[in-house]
Structures are given as structure tokens and as C-alpha cells.
Amino acid sequence: MAKRDKHKKDAQLIVRINKDDRDAFIALCKEEDTSAAREVRRFIRHFLAEHRSGSGAEPENRKG
């Protein structure tokens, strides 16, 4: 399996948030030269790594 296939993005998560928070988040992501999707994925990977019991895994440091 190619490395690219391993990290295929094939699922969607829909989250409802306040419009002002969304707009501020999008604007800050643009200032930081990143995307909202990338930052949400980064948060999820980090959260999972922190809360997996006994794994001691660090989040992978990859873009997107």
C-alpha cells in the first residue's frame, strides 16, 4: 500500500459552532498560513494520542 493511501481522508465530521467563532478561526488560520481543516485534524490526532490508554504515542507531526 502506498504511503498516500494510508492517510486517505475518506470520512467527514460535521460540527455546528457559532458563526463568529467560525469566522475568527478561519481568519486566524489564514493569518497562520494554514487551513481550518488541517488544524482540526491536527487537534484530533493530538487529542487521540493524549487519551489513548497505555500507548504513550506522540501525535504524528505531518501536515493536513
PDB file of C-alpha atoms in Angstrom:
ATOM      1  CA  MET A   1       0.000   0.000   0.000  1.00  0.00           C
ATOM      2  CA  ALA A   2       1.359   3.389  -0.915  1.00  0.00           C
ATOM      3  CA  LYS A   3       2.000   5.874   1.865  1.00  0.00           C
ATOM      4  CA  ARG A   4      -0.563   8.229   0.357  1.00  0.00           C
ATOM      5  CA  ASP A   5      -3.330   5.608   0.641  1.00  0.00           C
ATOM      6  CA  LYS A   6      -2.563   5.058   4.336  1.00  0.00           C
ATOM      7  CA  HIS A   7      -3.665   8.594   5.186  1.00  0.00           C
ATOM      8  CA  LYS A   8      -6.585   8.862   2.775  1.00  0.00           C
ATOM      9  CA  LYS A   9      -9.220  11.253   4.031  1.00  0.00           C
ATOM     10  CA  ASP A  10     -12.446   9.343   3.442  1.00  0.00           C
ATOM     11  CA  ALA A  11     -14.689  10.454   6.311  1.00  0.00           C
ATOM     12  CA  GLN A  12     -16.371  13.691   7.228  1.00  0.00           C
ATOM     13  CA  LEU A  13     -17.184  15.263  10.594  1.00  0.00           C
ATOM     14  CA  ILE A  14     -19.803  17.996  10.688  1.00  0.00           C
ATOM     15  CA  VAL A  15     -19.648  20.325  13.681  1.00  0.00           C
ATOM     16  CA  ARG A  16     -22.048  23.176  14.398  1.00  0.00           C
ATOM     17  CA  ILE A  17     -20.424  26.216  16.002  1.00  0.00           C
ATOM     18  CA  ASN A  18     -21.156  29.890  16.460  1.00  0.00           C
ATOM     19  CA  LYS A  19     -20.643  31.867  13.227  1.00  0.00           C
ATOM     20  CA  ASP A  20     -18.421  34.465  14.917  1.00  0.00           C
ATOM     21  CA  ASP A  21     -16.157  31.710  16.299  1.00  0.00           C
ATOM     22  CA  ARG A  22     -16.006  30.055  12.880  1.00  0.00           C
ATOM     23  CA  ASP A  23     -15.148  33.307  11.123  1.00  0.00           C
ATOM     24  CA  ALA A  24     -12.456  34.168  13.688  1.00  0.00           C
ATOM     25  CA  PHE A  25     -10.980  30.661  13.386  1.00  0.00           C
ATOM     26  CA  ILE A  26     -10.893  30.817   9.577  1.00  0.00           C
ATOM     27  CA  ALA A  27      -9.287  34.277   9.678  1.00  0.00           C
ATOM     28  CA  LEU A  28      -6.638  33.172  12.168  1.00  0.00           C
ATOM     29  CA  CYS A  29      -5.855  30.075  10.122  1.00  0.00           C
ATOM     30  CA  LYS A  30      -5.326  32.292   7.065  1.00  0.00           C
ATOM     31  CA  GLU A  31      -3.016  34.561   9.090  1.00  0.00           C
ATOM     32  CA  GLU A  32      -1.039  31.491  10.152  1.00  0.00           C
ATOM     33  CA  ASP A  33      -0.909  30.191   6.547  1.00  0.00           C
ATOM     34  CA  THR A  34      -2.801  27.013   7.341  1.00  0.00           C
ATOM     35  CA  SER A  35      -6.313  25.704   6.794  1.00  0.00           C
ATOM     36  CA  ALA A  36      -9.116  25.155   9.265  1.00  0.00           C
ATOM     37  CA  ALA A  37      -9.362  21.508   8.204  1.00  0.00           C
ATOM     38  CA  ARG A  38      -5.647  20.949   8.794  1.00  0.00           C
ATOM     39  CA  GLU A  39      -5.856  22.444  12.281  1.00  0.00           C
ATOM     40  CA  VAL A  40      -8.926  20.401  13.214  1.00  0.00           C
ATOM     41  CA  ARG A  41      -7.175  17.216  12.006  1.00  0.00           C
ATOM     42  CA  ARG A  42      -4.070  18.178  13.998  1.00  0.00           C
ATOM     43  CA  PHE A  43      -6.206  18.716  17.108  1.00  0.00           C
ATOM     44  CA  ILE A  44      -7.907  15.333  16.697  1.00  0.00           C
ATOM     45  CA  ARG A  45      -4.593  13.466  16.244  1.00  0.00           C
ATOM     46  CA  HIS A  46      -3.112  15.187  19.301  1.00  0.00           C
ATOM     47  CA  PHE A  47      -6.226  14.562  21.425  1.00  0.00           C
ATOM     48  CA  LEU A  48      -6.280  10.879  20.482  1.00  0.00           C
ATOM     49  CA  ALA A  49      -2.585  10.458  21.243  1.00  0.00           C
ATOM     50  CA  GLU A  50      -3.003  12.086  24.659  1.00  0.00           C
ATOM     51  CA  HIS A  51      -6.009   9.994  25.641  1.00  0.00           C
ATOM     52  CA  ARG A  52      -5.131   6.548  24.354  1.00  0.00           C
ATOM     53  CA  SER A  53      -4.594   4.405  27.403  1.00  0.00           C
ATOM     54  CA  GLY A  54      -1.130   2.965  27.776  1.00  0.00           C
ATOM     55  CA  SER A  55       0.001   3.723  24.246  1.00  0.00           C
ATOM     56  CA  GLY A  56       2.258   6.636  25.142  1.00  0.00           C
ATOM     57  CA  ALA A  57       2.070   7.561  21.491  1.00  0.00           C
ATOM     58  CA  GLU A  58       3.015  11.017  20.383  1.00  0.00           C
ATOM     59  CA  PRO A  59       0.938  12.592  17.642  1.00  0.00           C
ATOM     60  CA  GLU A  60       2.428  12.280  14.180  1.00  0.00           C
ATOM     61  CA  ASN A  61       3.952  15.525  13.001  1.00  0.00           C
ATOM     62  CA  ARG A  62       2.598  15.727   9.490  1.00  0.00           C
ATOM     63  CA  LYS A  63       0.692  18.330   7.573  1.00  0.00           C
ATOM     64  CA  GLY A  64      -3.017  18.046   6.843  1.00  0.00           C
TER      65      GLY A  64
END
